[in-house]
């Protein structure tokens, strides 16, 4: 059995809402992600079509994430330079290499 990302034990009246932003620069991949989100009714999922270098320049984007997850982005130093501006003070980069 493979472990999941998270586990909520007890599901009372208080629903857990998770907000996740997916950053994708490729138009067709972003459209696919939006279609999957819509088909599955995942209201907490936002697909952002942009490059990291451009998105970080937007107001309110620097330091606003607690966790940045990345896979197949490039060498670790390049990934760090792209991801670190998005991380808050105690943020964490999960780089699957």
CSV table of C-alpha atoms in Angstrom, one decimal:
chain,number,residue,atom,x,y,z
A,1,UNK,CA,0.0,0.0,0.0
A,2,UNK,CA,1.3,3.4,-1.0
A,3,UNK,CA,1.0,6.3,1.5
A,4,UNK,CA,-1.0,9.4,0.4
A,5,UNK,CA,-0.1,13.0,0.6
A,6,UNK,CA,-2.4,13.8,3.5
A,7,UNK,CA,-4.9,12.1,5.7
A,8,UNK,CA,-7.8,13.7,7.5
A,9,UNK,CA,-9.2,11.6,10.3
A,10,UNK,CA,-12.8,12.4,11.2
A,11,UNK,CA,-14.8,14.4,8.7
A,12,UNK,CA,-17.3,16.3,10.8
A,13,UNK,CA,-19.2,19.5,9.8
A,14,UNK,CA,-16.0,21.5,9.2
A,15,UNK,CA,-14.8,20.8,5.6
A,16,UNK,CA,-11.2,21.2,4.8
A,17,UNK,CA,-10.6,23.4,1.8
A,18,UNK,CA,-7.2,23.2,0.2
A,19,UNK,CA,-6.1,25.9,-2.3
A,20,UNK,CA,-3.5,24.8,-4.8
A,21,UNK,CA,-2.2,26.8,-7.7
A,22,UNK,CA,-0.7,25.0,-10.7
A,23,UNK,CA,1.8,27.0,-12.7
A,24,UNK,CA,2.1,25.9,-16.3
A,25,UNK,CA,3.6,27.9,-19.1
A,26,UNK,CA,2.6,25.6,-22.0
A,27,UNK,CA,-0.9,26.5,-23.4
A,28,UNK,CA,-2.1,23.0,-24.2
A,29,UNK,CA,-1.0,21.6,-20.8
A,30,UNK,CA,-2.7,24.5,-19.0
A,31,UNK,CA,-5.9,23.9,-21.0
A,32,UNK,CA,-5.8,20.2,-20.1
A,33,UNK,CA,-5.3,20.9,-16.4
A,34,UNK,CA,-8.2,23.4,-16.5
A,35,UNK,CA,-10.5,20.7,-18.2
A,36,UNK,CA,-9.6,18.1,-15.6
A,37,UNK,CA,-10.2,20.6,-12.8
A,38,UNK,CA,-13.6,21.5,-14.2
A,39,UNK,CA,-14.6,17.9,-14.9
A,40,UNK,CA,-13.7,16.9,-11.3
A,41,UNK,CA,-15.2,20.0,-9.7
A,42,UNK,CA,-12.0,20.9,-7.9
A,43,UNK,CA,-12.9,24.4,-6.9
A,44,UNK,CA,-9.7,24.8,-4.8
A,45,UNK,CA,-7.5,24.3,-7.8
A,46,UNK,CA,-6.3,27.3,-9.8
A,47,UNK,CA,-4.4,26.9,-13.1
A,48,UNK,CA,-2.1,29.8,-13.9
A,49,UNK,CA,-0.7,30.0,-17.4
A,50,UNK,CA,2.5,31.9,-17.1
A,51,UNK,CA,6.3,31.5,-16.7
A,52,UNK,CA,7.6,31.5,-13.2
A,53,UNK,CA,9.9,34.4,-14.1
A,54,UNK,CA,6.9,36.6,-15.1
A,55,UNK,CA,4.5,35.4,-12.4
A,56,UNK,CA,6.9,36.4,-9.5
A,57,UNK,CA,6.8,40.0,-10.8
A,58,UNK,CA,3.1,40.2,-10.0
A,59,UNK,CA,2.0,42.0,-6.8
A,60,UNK,CA,1.4,39.7,-4.0
A,61,UNK,CA,3.1,36.7,-5.5
A,62,UNK,CA,6.5,37.0,-3.8
A,63,UNK,CA,6.7,35.0,-0.6
A,64,UNK,CA,3.1,33.9,-0.6
A,65,UNK,CA,3.5,30.1,-0.7
A,66,UNK,CA,4.3,27.8,2.2
A,67,UNK,CA,5.2,24.9,-0.1
A,68,UNK,CA,6.4,24.9,-3.7
A,69,UNK,CA,6.5,21.4,-5.3
A,70,UNK,CA,8.4,21.0,-8.5
A,71,UNK,CA,9.3,18.1,-10.8
A,72,UNK,CA,11.3,18.0,-14.0
A,73,UNK,CA,12.1,21.8,-14.0
A,74,UNK,CA,15.8,21.7,-14.5
A,75,UNK,CA,19.0,21.5,-12.5
A,76,UNK,CA,18.5,22.2,-8.8
A,77,UNK,CA,20.3,25.7,-8.8
A,78,UNK,CA,18.0,26.8,-11.6
A,79,UNK,CA,14.9,25.4,-9.9
A,80,UNK,CA,15.9,27.2,-6.6
A,81,UNK,CA,16.2,30.5,-8.4
A,82,UNK,CA,12.7,30.1,-9.9
A,83,UNK,CA,11.0,28.8,-6.8
A,84,UNK,CA,12.6,30.6,-3.9
A,85,UNK,CA,11.0,34.0,-4.6
A,86,UNK,CA,7.5,32.4,-4.1
A,87,UNK,CA,8.4,30.9,-0.7
A,88,UNK,CA,7.4,32.6,2.5
A,89,UNK,CA,9.8,33.0,5.5
A,90,UNK,CA,9.4,29.4,6.6
A,91,UNK,CA,8.5,27.9,3.2
A,92,UNK,CA,9.7,24.6,1.8
A,93,UNK,CA,10.7,23.5,-1.7
A,94,UNK,CA,9.9,19.9,-2.5
A,95,UNK,CA,12.0,19.1,-5.5
A,96,UNK,CA,11.4,15.7,-7.0
A,97,UNK,CA,14.6,14.9,-8.8
